[in-house]
Short mmCIF file of C-alpha atoms and ligand atoms in Angstrom, two decimals:
data_model
loop_
_atom_site.label_atom_id
_atom_site.label_comp_id
_atom_site.label_asym_id
_atom_site.label_seq_id
_atom_site.Cartn_x
_atom_site.Cartn_y
_atom_site.Cartn_z
CA UNK A 1 -26.09 18.94 14.57
CA UNK A 2 -24.53 15.78 15.84
CA UNK A 3 -24.19 13.22 13.11
CA UNK A 4 -26.04 10.69 15.22
CA UNK A 5 -29.13 12.79 14.62
CA UNK A 6 -29.15 12.10 10.91
CA UNK A 7 -28.37 8.49 10.92
CA UNK A 8 -28.31 6.89 7.46
CA UNK A 9 -30.30 3.71 7.19
CA UNK A 10 -29.31 2.39 3.75
CA UNK A 11 -26.41 -0.24 4.60
CA UNK A 12 -23.24 -0.03 2.82
CA UNK A 13 -21.12 -2.49 4.64
CA UNK A 14 -22.77 -5.44 6.40
CA UNK A 15 -21.01 -8.25 8.34
CA UNK A 16 -23.11 -11.05 9.51
CA UNK A 17 -22.07 -13.67 12.06
CA UNK A 18 -18.48 -13.37 10.85
CA UNK A 19 -15.95 -15.64 12.50
CA UNK A 20 -12.24 -15.81 11.81
CA UNK A 21 -9.38 -17.81 13.28
CA UNK A 22 -5.60 -17.54 13.35
CA UNK A 23 -4.84 -21.12 14.15
CA UNK A 24 -6.25 -21.61 17.64
CA UNK A 25 -7.08 -17.97 18.10
CA UNK A 26 -10.68 -17.10 17.53
CA UNK A 27 -9.69 -13.47 16.48
CA UNK A 28 -13.22 -12.49 15.41
CA UNK A 29 -16.31 -13.89 17.17
CA UNK A 30 -19.84 -13.74 15.71
CA UNK A 31 -19.32 -10.06 14.37
CA UNK A 32 -22.50 -8.43 13.33
CA UNK A 33 -21.91 -4.90 12.14
CA UNK A 34 -23.68 -2.62 9.70
CA UNK A 35 -22.38 0.56 8.48
CA UNK A 36 -24.89 2.82 6.76
CA UNK A 37 -24.09 4.99 3.74
CA UNK A 38 -22.57 8.24 5.03
CA UNK A 39 -22.08 6.84 8.47
CA UNK A 40 -18.86 7.22 10.54
CA UNK A 41 -18.22 4.35 12.77
CA UNK A 42 -15.38 4.57 15.31
CA UNK A 43 -13.86 1.28 16.50
CA UNK A 44 -11.98 1.27 19.75
CA UNK A 45 -10.71 -1.39 22.11
CA UNK A 46 -7.63 -2.82 23.72
CA UNK A 47 -4.46 -3.90 21.67
CA UNK A 48 -5.00 -7.37 20.34
CA UNK A 49 -8.88 -7.19 20.44
CA UNK A 50 -9.19 -7.67 16.63
CA UNK A 51 -9.63 -4.24 15.29
CA UNK A 52 -7.11 -4.26 12.55
CA UNK A 53 -8.31 -7.75 11.63
CA UNK A 54 -11.90 -6.57 11.27
CA UNK A 55 -10.72 -3.83 8.99
CA UNK A 56 -8.73 -6.19 6.86
CA UNK A 57 -11.71 -8.60 6.79
CA UNK A 58 -14.07 -6.06 5.28
CA UNK A 59 -11.99 -5.87 1.99
CA UNK A 60 -10.85 -9.52 2.11
CA UNK A 61 -7.25 -8.85 2.96
CA UNK A 62 -8.14 -11.64 5.42
CA UNK A 63 -10.32 -14.70 4.76
CA UNK A 64 -13.07 -15.64 7.09
CA UNK A 65 -14.19 -19.08 8.29
CA UNK A 66 -17.84 -18.46 8.43
CA UNK A 67 -20.43 -15.60 8.03
CA UNK A 68 -21.13 -13.24 5.30
CA UNK A 69 -19.86 -9.79 4.21
CA UNK A 70 -21.87 -7.56 1.89
CA UNK A 71 -20.83 -4.39 0.28
CA UNK A 72 -23.60 -2.20 -1.05
CA UNK A 73 -25.90 -5.21 -1.08
CA UNK A 74 -23.48 -7.53 -3.00
CA UNK A 75 -21.69 -10.48 -1.29
CA UNK A 76 -17.99 -9.71 -1.17
CA UNK A 77 -16.25 -12.03 -3.76
CA UNK A 78 -13.57 -14.55 -2.59
CA UNK A 79 -11.02 -13.95 -5.34
CA UNK A 80 -10.40 -12.88 -8.98
CA UNK A 81 -11.29 -9.59 -10.84
CA UNK A 82 -14.46 -9.19 -8.77
CA UNK A 83 -12.42 -9.02 -5.68
CA UNK A 84 -9.90 -6.43 -7.13
CA UNK A 85 -12.93 -4.26 -8.07
CA UNK A 86 -14.34 -4.64 -4.50
CA UNK A 87 -10.87 -3.48 -3.08
CA UNK A 88 -11.00 -0.48 -5.21
CA UNK A 89 -14.37 0.39 -3.75
CA UNK A 90 -13.14 0.34 -0.25
CA UNK A 91 -10.09 2.45 0.37
CA UNK A 92 -7.74 1.86 3.35
CA UNK A 93 -5.53 4.13 5.28
CA UNK A 94 -2.98 2.50 7.54
CA UNK A 95 -0.93 3.57 10.40
CA UNK A 96 2.27 3.46 8.33
CA UNK A 97 1.48 5.43 5.23
CA UNK A 98 2.83 3.01 2.66
CA UNK A 99 3.63 5.57 0.06
CA UNK A 100 5.97 4.62 -2.84
CA UNK A 101 9.31 6.26 -1.78
CA UNK A 102 10.61 6.58 -5.34
CA UNK A 103 7.55 8.18 -6.82
CA UNK A 104 6.48 11.80 -6.38
CA UNK A 105 3.25 12.77 -4.39
CA UNK A 106 1.36 13.33 -7.61
CA UNK A 107 2.69 9.88 -8.93
CA UNK A 108 1.50 8.18 -5.68
CA UNK A 109 -1.96 9.54 -6.08
CA UNK A 110 -2.32 8.89 -9.83
CA UNK A 111 -0.78 5.45 -10.04
CA UNK A 112 -3.60 3.24 -9.25
CA UNK A 113 -6.12 5.41 -11.07
CA UNK A 114 -4.24 4.48 -14.16
CA UNK A 115 -3.52 0.94 -13.40
CA UNK A 116 -6.87 -0.05 -11.67
CA UNK A 117 -9.35 2.47 -12.98
CA UNK A 118 -7.89 2.59 -16.43
CA UNK A 119 -7.81 6.44 -16.47
CA UNK A 120 -5.60 8.29 -18.89
CA UNK A 121 -2.53 9.77 -17.19
CA UNK A 122 -3.66 13.45 -17.86
CA UNK A 123 -7.13 12.85 -16.41
CA UNK A 124 -5.66 10.93 -13.40
CA UNK A 125 -3.22 13.77 -12.71
CA UNK A 126 -5.95 16.44 -12.87
CA UNK A 127 -8.00 14.42 -10.49
CA UNK A 128 -4.94 13.89 -8.24
CA UNK A 129 -4.26 17.62 -8.02
CA UNK A 130 -7.81 18.28 -7.15
CA UNK A 131 -7.54 15.76 -4.31
CA UNK A 132 -4.12 17.29 -3.10
CA UNK A 133 -5.77 20.47 -2.98
CA UNK A 134 -8.62 19.06 -0.91
CA UNK A 135 -6.15 17.63 1.64
CA UNK A 136 -4.21 20.93 1.72
CA UNK A 137 -1.21 19.71 -0.33
CA UNK A 138 -1.63 21.41 -3.65
CA UNK A 139 1.81 22.81 -3.52
CA UNK A 140 3.62 19.57 -2.64
CA UNK A 141 2.66 17.51 -5.72
CA UNK A 142 6.19 17.21 -7.11
CA UNK A 143 7.91 16.36 -3.88
CA UNK A 144 8.94 12.93 -2.84
CA UNK A 145 7.47 11.32 0.36
CA UNK A 146 10.68 11.71 2.46
CA UNK A 147 10.54 15.46 1.77
CA UNK A 148 7.18 15.59 3.60
CA UNK A 149 6.24 15.58 7.35
CA UNK A 150 4.46 12.48 8.64
CA UNK A 151 1.14 14.44 8.79
CA UNK A 152 1.64 15.39 5.16
CA UNK A 153 2.40 11.82 4.10
CA UNK A 154 -0.64 10.59 5.75
CA UNK A 155 -2.76 13.31 3.98
CA UNK A 156 -1.16 11.98 0.55
CA UNK A 157 -2.18 8.52 1.64
CA UNK A 158 -5.77 9.74 2.19
CA UNK A 159 -5.81 11.51 -1.27
CA UNK A 160 -4.48 8.30 -2.76
CA UNK A 161 -7.43 6.38 -1.32
CA UNK A 162 -9.87 8.96 -2.36
CA UNK A 163 -8.50 8.89 -5.91
CA UNK A 164 -10.29 5.52 -6.62
CA UNK A 165 -13.68 7.05 -5.89
CA UNK A 166 -14.21 4.60 -3.13
CA UNK A 167 -17.57 3.96 -1.59
CA UNK A 168 -16.15 3.74 1.78
CA UNK A 169 -12.83 4.40 3.56
CA UNK A 170 -11.29 2.27 6.39
CA UNK A 171 -8.72 3.92 8.58
CA UNK A 172 -6.59 1.75 10.86
CA UNK A 173 -5.08 4.09 13.52
CA UNK A 174 -4.24 6.77 11.00
CA UNK A 175 -2.62 8.99 13.49
CA UNK A 176 -0.88 6.53 15.88
CA UNK A 177 2.54 7.02 14.13
CA UNK A 178 2.44 10.77 14.11
CA UNK A 179 4.07 13.31 16.28
CA UNK A 180 1.41 15.03 18.38
CA UNK A 181 1.58 18.35 16.55
CA UNK A 182 0.71 16.62 13.18
CA UNK A 183 -2.29 14.59 14.44
CA UNK A 184 -4.79 17.45 14.07
CA UNK A 185 -4.04 18.24 10.48
CA UNK A 186 -4.98 14.66 9.66
CA UNK A 187 -7.98 14.55 11.88
CA UNK A 188 -9.20 17.76 10.24
CA UNK A 189 -9.12 16.15 6.88
CA UNK A 190 -10.98 13.12 8.19
CA UNK A 191 -13.66 15.41 9.76
CA UNK A 192 -14.09 17.30 6.45
CA UNK A 193 -14.53 13.77 4.68
CA UNK A 194 -17.18 12.95 7.31
CA UNK A 195 -19.09 16.28 6.75
CA UNK A 196 -18.90 15.55 3.08
CA UNK A 197 -20.80 12.33 3.60
CA UNK A 198 -17.98 9.75 3.14
CA UNK A 199 -18.75 6.37 4.77
CA UNK A 200 -15.88 5.59 7.18
CA UNK A 201 -14.74 2.98 9.55
CA UNK A 202 -12.12 4.58 11.85
CA UNK A 203 -9.98 2.62 14.36
CA UNK A 204 -8.59 5.20 16.55
CA UNK A 205 -7.79 6.21 20.06
CA UNK A 206 -8.67 9.89 19.33
CA UNK A 207 -11.65 10.22 21.58
CA UNK A 208 -12.15 13.87 20.58
CA UNK A 209 -12.56 12.61 16.91
CA UNK A 210 -15.02 9.92 17.97
CA UNK A 211 -17.08 12.40 19.95
CA UNK A 212 -17.37 15.03 17.21
CA UNK A 213 -17.42 12.86 13.98
CA UNK A 214 -18.72 9.37 14.84
CA UNK A 215 -22.39 8.25 14.48
CA UNK A 216 -21.55 5.22 16.43
CA UNK A 217 -18.85 3.87 18.62
CA UNK A 218 -18.02 0.14 18.57
CA UNK A 219 -16.15 -1.30 21.34
CA UNK A 220 -14.19 -4.48 20.78
CA UNK A 221 -12.68 -6.88 23.36
CA UNK A 222 -11.24 -10.36 22.84
CA UNK A 223 -12.60 -10.56 19.30
CA UNK A 224 -16.16 -9.51 20.07
CA UNK A 225 -18.18 -6.38 19.51
CA UNK A 226 -19.35 -5.71 23.18
CA UNK A 227 -20.78 -2.22 22.71
CA UNK A 228 -22.19 -0.46 19.57
CA UNK A 229 -23.77 2.75 20.50
CA UNK A 230 -23.82 6.50 19.82
CA UNK A 231 -20.74 8.37 21.24
CA UNK A 232 -22.92 10.30 23.75
CA UNK A 233 -24.24 7.03 25.15
CA UNK A 234 -20.93 5.29 25.15
CA UNK A 235 -18.83 7.94 26.70
CA UNK A 236 -21.37 9.11 29.28
CA UNK A 237 -22.59 5.71 30.26
CA UNK A 238 -20.72 2.68 29.13
CA UNK A 239 -22.52 -0.47 29.81
CA UNK A 240 -19.75 -3.13 30.23
CA UNK A 241 -16.91 -3.25 32.86
CA UNK A 242 -14.46 -3.80 30.01
CA UNK A 243 -15.47 -0.45 28.37
CA UNK A 244 -15.46 1.43 31.64
CA UNK A 245 -12.01 0.00 32.44
CA UNK A 246 -10.61 0.96 28.97
CA UNK A 247 -12.02 4.43 29.07
CA UNK A 248 -10.65 5.01 32.59
CA UNK A 249 -7.23 4.33 31.27
CA UNK A 250 -7.30 6.59 28.16
CA UNK A 251 -9.42 9.45 29.03
P1 ADP B 1 -5.82 -4.86 17.23
O1 ADP B 1 -5.75 -4.13 15.99
O2 ADP B 1 -7.16 -4.57 17.96
O3 ADP B 1 -4.72 -4.54 18.13
P2 ADP B 1 -5.36 -7.25 15.71
O4 ADP B 1 -6.47 -7.51 14.74
O5 ADP B 1 -4.15 -6.76 15.10
O6 ADP B 1 -5.78 -6.44 17.00
O7 ADP B 1 -4.99 -8.75 16.36
C1 ADP B 1 -5.96 -9.55 17.00
C2 ADP B 1 -5.12 -10.76 17.50
O8 ADP B 1 -4.88 -11.50 16.43
C3 ADP B 1 -3.90 -10.42 18.29
O9 ADP B 1 -3.67 -11.46 19.21
C4 ADP B 1 -2.82 -10.72 17.14
O10 ADP B 1 -1.54 -11.18 17.78
C5 ADP B 1 -3.41 -11.82 16.39
N1 ADP B 1 -3.01 -11.70 14.88
C6 ADP B 1 -3.11 -10.65 14.21
N2 ADP B 1 -2.67 -10.84 12.90
C7 ADP B 1 -2.20 -12.17 12.90
C8 ADP B 1 -1.73 -13.16 11.92
N3 ADP B 1 -1.54 -12.71 10.62
N4 ADP B 1 -1.42 -14.35 12.35
C9 ADP B 1 -1.54 -14.82 13.52
N5 ADP B 1 -2.19 -14.06 14.51
C10 ADP B 1 -2.46 -12.71 14.27
MG1 MG B 2 -4.49 -2.82 15.27
#
């Protein structure tokens, strides 16, 4: 069944009239976006349209000038311990994997569990090994990042994000830095997370993933969301010229 057929209604991430500027640049303009629990929302759009800024705004890596952001019904705090807690609830996976080069795969996945979640090292390591198994890397736990392929490193980054037991995961072009033969192994892990009910916001140009895993496709241009529809609707019948033009270039 297509995931659009079982749309969750209980909101997890809610952005209401969000505006953000970088100096003169109005980078996010009246953004309204709700992501339901268990939903997968794919964000696409031309380079510079504000997709990364949108992701970073959700867990307050960027401040906003106006509007509200709620996570699981609670306003996202501006600073302090409450913000640190919030960041732990929303995992992020970036284009560049950002692993600690001088730590093993296992240490990379365990570290924040001990430091932020206050788990005992044994318990964190056990959890990490389960997650490494889940992303197909059970046998790589004691290697260092440089000994792994890009696709394997990105799967470690996903395991590390999952290790905090986040309520949602944000992915910002997770496969853009990968050689083509490694893209699928990362997308397959993401597909499995989607099937398992993880709430996900995914910035990607992988339209196959959008078609098969997304409940909704959000199309951004010039800091605005100009389409927010099911993949079927979006790909077969884009409403705006901007989206038609974009699709004609990438499909
Ligand atoms: P996308 O991810 O869709 O390519 P971004 O969110 O990275 O877009 O960027 C949107 C716009 O904001 C671009 O014009 C970019 O140059 C600008 N921008 C992004 N980050 C900053 C920053 N820290 N300071 C100033 N301008 C920025
Ligand atoms: Mg970007």
